[in-house]
Structure formats: C-alpha cells, structure tokens
Amino acid sequence: MNPARNPSEERLLAYAAGTLSPPEAVVVAAHLALRPANDAWVRRLQSVGGELLETTRPLALSDGALARAMARIETDAGEVRIPPPLNDMPELPEPLRRYALGPWRWIGPGMRARDVHAPRDGDCRVILLKIDPGRETPRHTHGGVELTCVLSGAYATETERFDVGDLEEADEDVLHRPRVISDEPCVCVVALDGEIQLDGWLGRLMQPFVRL
C-alpha cells in the first residue's frame, strides 16, 4: 500500500477491530469498496481476529438465551425484503448508499456540501463535498481529524495528487489548499472533526461565513 494515499496501518487495524470512530469508519469503508486489495487485507486481519476469539475460553450464556433465540427463529416468516434506497446517489460506493443524505448547500463558488446521516462521534461527522473543475478551497488547517476519500474526479494539494479511491489523512498539523485537477467535478466523502481553520488574514475574515 502507498501510505500517502491510503489509510495508515494503525487506522486500518482499528477499523478491522471495530474500534475506529463511526464517522471515520464510514470513510474508510468507502475507500475499501474502491480498493479491493486493501479490503482483502482488512478481511484477513478480521479473520485472524476471529480465529483468536475461537481460542479464548467461552463464557456461559445468560439464563433463557437459547429459548429467546429459538423464539425469534420461529417467528421469522422467511421472506427476503429488499430495503428501499436511502439516498438519490446510486453511483456512491455501497457503504454510503446505506445512509440518507441532506440537501446540497452552497459553501463557496463552485463548491457544495451535503450531510451524510451516518453516526456522529462528538463533533466528528460525515459530509459529501462536490467541487467544480479548476476550483480550490481556501488554504486551511483543521480543528481535529479530516479524512477525505475521493469518489469521483481528482484533486491535488501542494505535495500530492488524489484520484478515485485515494484517501487523505489530515489534522491540525496539516496546512493545505486542495485544488480540483480533473475535467469533471470532484466528489469526496469526508469525516470532519470540528470546523476547518482558514489561514491568513483573508481566511480569518472569511471564517464566519464558512460552515462545513
């Protein structure tokens, strides 16, 4: 794996163990849906974890657990029901089609965002960003973590290029200005903790008007 464009091994290990925060897990799941090789690596980790569980000493079930399980089985009609789609973007990776979406809202010239109604973790939430070709965000850093996975199009920072399936990890130590370099709009799913912090005097002037 190229560490510059994939989640860190620590984050993937946390995802495999089920300890990653829910918003970050949503973004990592979208990345894995677009990167089968990384998904296979995570599944191997989960398989190893399952084998370890099998070697641990089992605990006794609570009284009546078997009876309750059998009662649920007996009430199952055996019908397979296909749930209706939860959002209007069938082109999204399967993990993101599980969540309802808020309306698109304007956040700047050529830039829109919509909320992904996935579980939050404090101030950390999931959003979709759609930025038109040639547009760039203001230079900014972050109040906390920012995980970004490219779903379509491509963008570049001062040092890296990110294409479909690539994932960028950023925090308060990262100062960047992403710019869309594809001929089509760049759509990303982002786990964002807190508000972005705009850089420079112009950024501080614009800060009250920028809300993600």
mmCIF file of N, CA, C and O in Angstrom, residues 98-154:
data_model
loop_
_atom_site.group_PDB
_atom_site.id
_atom_site.type_symbol
_atom_site.label_atom_id
_atom_site.label_comp_id
_atom_site.label_asym_id
_atom_site.label_seq_id
_atom_site.Cartn_x
_atom_site.Cartn_y
_atom_site.Cartn_z
ATOM 1 N N ARG A 98 -26.095 3.273 2.255
ATOM 2 C CA ARG A 98 -26.871 2.872 3.436
ATOM 3 C C ARG A 98 -27.422 4.062 4.206
ATOM 4 O O ARG A 98 -28.225 3.891 5.127
ATOM 5 N N TYR A 99 -26.986 5.269 3.866
ATOM 6 C CA TYR A 99 -27.322 6.441 4.676
ATOM 7 C C TYR A 99 -28.126 7.463 3.887
ATOM 8 O O TYR A 99 -27.883 7.690 2.694
ATOM 9 N N ALA A 100 -29.080 8.068 4.562
ATOM 10 C CA ALA A 100 -29.807 9.184 3.972
ATOM 11 C C ALA A 100 -28.874 10.389 3.859
ATOM 12 O O ALA A 100 -27.899 10.513 4.612
ATOM 13 N N LEU A 101 -29.188 11.271 2.923
ATOM 14 C CA LEU A 101 -28.360 12.447 2.676
ATOM 15 C C LEU A 101 -29.186 13.714 2.842
ATOM 16 O O LEU A 101 -30.371 13.745 2.504
ATOM 17 N N GLY A 102 -28.540 14.748 3.357
ATOM 18 C CA GLY A 102 -29.178 16.048 3.428
ATOM 19 C C GLY A 102 -29.138 16.737 2.068
ATOM 20 O O GLY A 102 -28.530 16.228 1.116
ATOM 21 N N PRO A 103 -29.750 17.898 1.936
ATOM 22 C CA PRO A 103 -29.727 18.620 0.660
ATOM 23 C C PRO A 103 -28.354 19.221 0.386
ATOM 24 O O PRO A 103 -27.593 19.504 1.313
ATOM 25 N N TRP A 104 -28.040 19.388 -0.896
ATOM 26 C CA TRP A 104 -26.820 20.111 -1.243
ATOM 27 C C TRP A 104 -26.946 21.552 -0.787
ATOM 28 O O TRP A 104 -28.002 22.166 -0.924
ATOM 29 N N ARG A 105 -25.865 22.113 -0.249
ATOM 30 C CA ARG A 105 -25.851 23.514 0.149
ATOM 31 C C ARG A 105 -24.582 24.187 -0.377
ATOM 32 O O ARG A 105 -23.535 23.566 -0.473
ATOM 33 N N TRP A 106 -24.708 25.440 -0.721
ATOM 34 C CA TRP A 106 -23.603 26.224 -1.264
ATOM 35 C C TRP A 106 -22.633 26.578 -0.148
ATOM 36 O O TRP A 106 -23.036 27.048 0.915
ATOM 37 N N ILE A 107 -21.341 26.340 -0.364
ATOM 38 C CA ILE A 107 -20.339 26.712 0.644
ATOM 39 C C ILE A 107 -19.273 27.625 0.062
ATOM 40 O O ILE A 107 -18.345 28.013 0.762
ATOM 41 N N GLY A 108 -19.390 27.950 -1.214
ATOM 42 C CA GLY A 108 -18.425 28.817 -1.877
ATOM 43 C C GLY A 108 -18.592 28.681 -3.374
ATOM 44 O O GLY A 108 -19.287 27.774 -3.851
ATOM 45 N N PRO A 109 -17.981 29.565 -4.157
ATOM 46 C CA PRO A 109 -18.100 29.478 -5.612
ATOM 47 C C PRO A 109 -17.647 28.119 -6.137
ATOM 48 O O PRO A 109 -16.525 27.688 -5.915
ATOM 49 N N GLY A 110 -18.558 27.414 -6.809
ATOM 50 C CA GLY A 110 -18.225 26.108 -7.366
ATOM 51 C C GLY A 110 -18.077 25.009 -6.351
ATOM 52 O O GLY A 110 -17.573 23.934 -6.687
ATOM 53 N N MET A 111 -18.549 25.228 -5.118
ATOM 54 C CA MET A 111 -18.393 24.230 -4.056
ATOM 55 C C MET A 111 -19.714 24.011 -3.328
ATOM 56 O O MET A 111 -20.377 24.979 -2.943
ATOM 57 N N ARG A 112 -20.077 22.749 -3.173
ATOM 58 C CA ARG A 112 -21.289 22.397 -2.446
ATOM 59 C C ARG A 112 -20.998 21.248 -1.477
ATOM 60 O O ARG A 112 -20.049 20.488 -1.670
ATOM 61 N N ALA A 113 -21.845 21.130 -0.473
ATOM 62 C CA ALA A 113 -21.701 20.054 0.517
ATOM 63 C C ALA A 113 -23.080 19.549 0.892
ATOM 64 O O ALA A 113 -24.073 20.277 0.808
ATOM 65 N N ARG A 114 -23.131 18.298 1.300
ATOM 66 C CA ARG A 114 -24.380 17.750 1.858
ATOM 67 C C ARG A 114 -24.014 16.788 2.975
ATOM 68 O O ARG A 114 -22.990 16.101 2.923
ATOM 69 N N ASP A 115 -24.862 16.746 3.987
ATOM 70 C CA ASP A 115 -24.607 15.895 5.145
ATOM 71 C C ASP A 115 -24.924 14.439 4.821
ATOM 72 O O ASP A 115 -25.896 14.136 4.119
ATOM 73 N N VAL A 116 -24.106 13.555 5.344
ATOM 74 C CA VAL A 116 -24.375 12.123 5.319
ATOM 75 C C VAL A 116 -24.882 11.759 6.703
ATOM 76 O O VAL A 116 -24.180 11.966 7.701
ATOM 77 N N HIS A 117 -26.095 11.251 6.773
ATOM 78 C CA HIS A 117 -26.704 10.993 8.078
ATOM 79 C C HIS A 117 -26.217 9.664 8.658
ATOM 80 O O HIS A 117 -26.990 8.738 8.916
ATOM 81 N N ALA A 118 -24.908 9.612 8.861
ATOM 82 C CA ALA A 118 -24.254 8.476 9.498
ATOM 83 C C ALA A 118 -24.049 8.811 10.971
ATOM 84 O O ALA A 118 -24.147 9.976 11.377
ATOM 85 N N PRO A 119 -23.732 7.832 11.807
ATOM 86 C CA PRO A 119 -23.495 8.117 13.228
ATOM 87 C C PRO A 119 -22.373 9.131 13.412
ATOM 88 O O PRO A 119 -21.355 9.094 12.726
ATOM 89 N N ARG A 120 -22.564 10.038 14.359
ATOM 90 C CA ARG A 120 -21.555 11.033 14.695
ATOM 91 C C ARG A 120 -20.736 10.542 15.884
ATOM 92 O O ARG A 120 -21.103 9.592 16.571
ATOM 93 N N ASP A 121 -19.629 11.233 16.112
ATOM 94 C CA ASP A 121 -18.799 10.983 17.290
ATOM 95 C C ASP A 121 -18.392 12.343 17.834
ATOM 96 O O ASP A 121 -17.393 12.911 17.417
ATOM 97 N N GLY A 122 -19.181 12.882 18.751
ATOM 98 C CA GLY A 122 -18.944 14.243 19.221
ATOM 99 C C GLY A 122 -19.145 15.226 18.082
ATOM 100 O O GLY A 122 -20.199 15.250 17.441
ATOM 101 N N ASP A 123 -18.124 16.021 17.799
ATOM 102 C CA ASP A 123 -18.195 16.986 16.699
ATOM 103 C C ASP A 123 -17.805 16.381 15.358
ATOM 104 O O ASP A 123 -17.841 17.072 14.333
ATOM 105 N N CYS A 124 -17.406 15.129 15.336
ATOM 106 C CA CYS A 124 -16.975 14.489 14.091
ATOM 107 C C CYS A 124 -18.198 13.948 13.350
ATOM 108 O O CYS A 124 -19.005 13.206 13.914
ATOM 109 N N ARG A 125 -18.332 14.341 12.079
ATOM 110 C CA ARG A 125 -19.474 13.920 11.279
ATOM 111 C C ARG A 125 -19.001 13.631 9.864
ATOM 112 O O ARG A 125 -17.848 13.862 9.522
ATOM 113 N N VAL A 126 -19.914 13.132 9.020
ATOM 114 C CA VAL A 126 -19.586 12.761 7.647
ATOM 115 C C VAL A 126 -20.330 13.680 6.689
ATOM 116 O O VAL A 126 -21.527 13.931 6.850
ATOM 117 N N ILE A 127 -19.623 14.174 5.675
ATOM 118 C CA ILE A 127 -20.230 15.019 4.654
ATOM 119 C C ILE A 127 -19.735 14.580 3.274
ATOM 120 O O ILE A 127 -18.711 13.915 3.159
ATOM 121 N N LEU A 128 -20.501 14.959 2.254
ATOM 122 C CA LEU A 128 -20.045 14.852 0.878
ATOM 123 C C LEU A 128 -19.666 16.242 0.391
ATOM 124 O O LEU A 128 -20.381 17.212 0.671
ATOM 125 N N LEU A 129 -18.565 16.344 -0.319
ATOM 126 C CA LEU A 129 -18.137 17.594 -0.936
ATOM 127 C C LEU A 129 -18.132 17.422 -2.455
ATOM 128 O O LEU A 129 -17.693 16.385 -2.960
ATOM 129 N N LYS A 130 -18.620 18.425 -3.162
ATOM 130 C CA LYS A 130 -18.584 18.426 -4.622
ATOM 131 C C LYS A 130 -18.001 19.754 -5.069
ATOM 132 O O LYS A 130 -18.569 20.817 -4.800
ATOM 133 N N ILE A 131 -16.840 19.706 -5.733
ATOM 134 C CA ILE A 131 -16.123 20.916 -6.131
ATOM 135 C C ILE A 131 -15.890 20.867 -7.641
ATOM 136 O O ILE A 131 -15.450 19.855 -8.184
ATOM 137 N N ASP A 132 -16.190 21.955 -8.316
ATOM 138 C CA ASP A 132 -16.110 22.026 -9.770
ATOM 139 C C ASP A 132 -14.663 22.037 -10.266
ATOM 140 O O ASP A 132 -13.736 22.411 -9.519
ATOM 141 N N PRO A 133 -14.446 21.658 -11.526
ATOM 142 C CA PRO A 133 -13.092 21.666 -12.092
ATOM 143 C C PRO A 133 -12.431 23.039 -11.974
ATOM 144 O O PRO A 133 -13.064 24.073 -12.187
ATOM 145 N N GLY A 134 -11.148 23.018 -11.610
ATOM 146 C CA GLY A 134 -10.375 24.250 -11.514
ATOM 147 C C GLY A 134 -10.548 25.016 -10.223
ATOM 148 O O GLY A 134 -9.780 25.943 -9.945
ATOM 149 N N ARG A 135 -11.524 24.654 -9.422
ATOM 150 C CA ARG A 135 -11.750 25.359 -8.162
ATOM 151 C C ARG A 135 -10.811 24.835 -7.085
ATOM 152 O O ARG A 135 -10.388 23.682 -7.110
ATOM 153 N N GLU A 136 -10.510 25.675 -6.123
ATOM 154 C CA GLU A 136 -9.697 25.263 -4.988
ATOM 155 C C GLU A 136 -10.290 25.817 -3.714
ATOM 156 O O GLU A 136 -10.943 26.880 -3.714
ATOM 157 N N THR A 137 -10.097 25.089 -2.640
ATOM 158 C CA THR A 137 -10.584 25.549 -1.347
ATOM 159 C C THR A 137 -9.626 26.612 -0.803
ATOM 160 O O THR A 137 -8.471 26.678 -1.217
ATOM 161 N N PRO A 138 -10.074 27.426 0.124
ATOM 162 C CA PRO A 138 -9.123 28.315 0.792
ATOM 163 C C PRO A 138 -8.061 27.489 1.534
ATOM 164 O O PRO A 138 -8.322 26.355 1.965
ATOM 165 N N ARG A 139 -6.861 28.033 1.687
ATOM 166 C CA ARG A 139 -5.831 27.338 2.455
ATOM 167 C C ARG A 139 -6.311 27.200 3.894
ATOM 168 O O ARG A 139 -6.784 28.171 4.500
ATOM 169 N N HIS A 140 -6.216 26.008 4.438
ATOM 170 C CA HIS A 140 -6.782 25.790 5.763
ATOM 171 C C HIS A 140 -6.056 24.662 6.490
ATOM 172 O O HIS A 140 -5.369 23.844 5.904
ATOM 173 N N THR A 141 -6.255 24.656 7.801
ATOM 174 C CA THR A 141 -5.885 23.530 8.643
ATOM 175 C C THR A 141 -7.155 23.067 9.337
ATOM 176 O O THR A 141 -8.260 23.423 8.912
ATOM 177 N N HIS A 142 -7.044 22.284 10.403
ATOM 178 C CA HIS A 142 -8.217 21.613 10.949
ATOM 179 C C HIS A 142 -8.224 21.672 12.468
ATOM 180 O O HIS A 142 -7.171 21.655 13.104
ATOM 181 N N GLY A 143 -9.429 21.711 13.019
ATOM 182 C CA GLY A 143 -9.559 21.665 14.462
ATOM 183 C C GLY A 143 -9.348 20.264 15.003
ATOM 184 O O GLY A 143 -9.102 20.076 16.197
ATOM 185 N N GLY A 144 -9.471 19.274 14.143
ATOM 186 C CA GLY A 144 -9.282 17.873 14.525
ATOM 187 C C GLY A 144 -8.959 17.073 13.289
ATOM 188 O O GLY A 144 -8.377 17.578 12.335
ATOM 189 N N VAL A 145 -9.387 15.812 13.270
ATOM 190 C CA VAL A 145 -9.085 14.945 12.142
ATOM 191 C C VAL A 145 -9.925 15.323 10.924
ATOM 192 O O VAL A 145 -11.058 15.808 11.050
ATOM 193 N N GLU A 146 -9.355 15.117 9.736
ATOM 194 C CA GLU A 146 -10.098 15.217 8.483
ATOM 195 C C GLU A 146 -9.658 14.062 7.606
ATOM 196 O O GLU A 146 -8.505 13.997 7.183
ATOM 197 N N LEU A 147 -10.576 13.128 7.361
ATOM 198 C CA LEU A 147 -10.320 12.016 6.442
ATOM 199 C C LEU A 147 -11.110 12.272 5.169
ATOM 200 O O LEU A 147 -12.328 12.485 5.226
ATOM 201 N N THR A 148 -10.446 12.243 4.023
ATOM 202 C CA THR A 148 -11.088 12.527 2.745
ATOM 203 C C THR A 148 -10.826 11.394 1.779
ATOM 204 O O THR A 148 -9.664 11.049 1.518
ATOM 205 N N CYS A 149 -11.890 10.805 1.224
ATOM 206 C CA CYS A 149 -11.772 9.771 0.201
ATOM 207 C C CYS A 149 -12.400 10.286 -1.088
ATOM 208 O O CYS A 149 -13.541 10.761 -1.083
ATOM 209 N N VAL A 150 -11.660 10.190 -2.185
ATOM 210 C CA VAL A 150 -12.148 10.664 -3.476
ATOM 211 C C VAL A 150 -13.086 9.623 -4.087
ATOM 212 O O VAL A 150 -12.714 8.451 -4.246
ATOM 213 N N LEU A 151 -14.300 10.056 -4.444
ATOM 214 C CA LEU A 151 -15.290 9.168 -5.055
ATOM 215 C C LEU A 151 -15.350 9.338 -6.568
ATOM 216 O O LEU A 151 -15.671 8.392 -7.289
ATOM 217 N N SER A 152 -15.085 10.536 -7.045
ATOM 218 C CA SER A 152 -15.012 10.782 -8.491
ATOM 219 C C SER A 152 -14.162 12.018 -8.713
ATOM 220 O O SER A 152 -14.049 12.885 -7.842
ATOM 221 N N GLY A 153 -13.556 12.113 -9.902
ATOM 222 C CA GLY A 153 -12.679 13.239 -10.183
ATOM 223 C C GLY A 153 -11.332 13.082 -9.482
ATOM 224 O O GLY A 153 -10.934 11.988 -9.083
ATOM 225 N N ALA A 154 -10.641 14.198 -9.311
ATOM 226 C CA ALA A 154 -9.318 14.184 -8.674
ATOM 227 C C ALA A 154 -8.985 15.577 -8.170
ATOM 228 O O ALA A 154 -9.468 16.579 -8.712
#
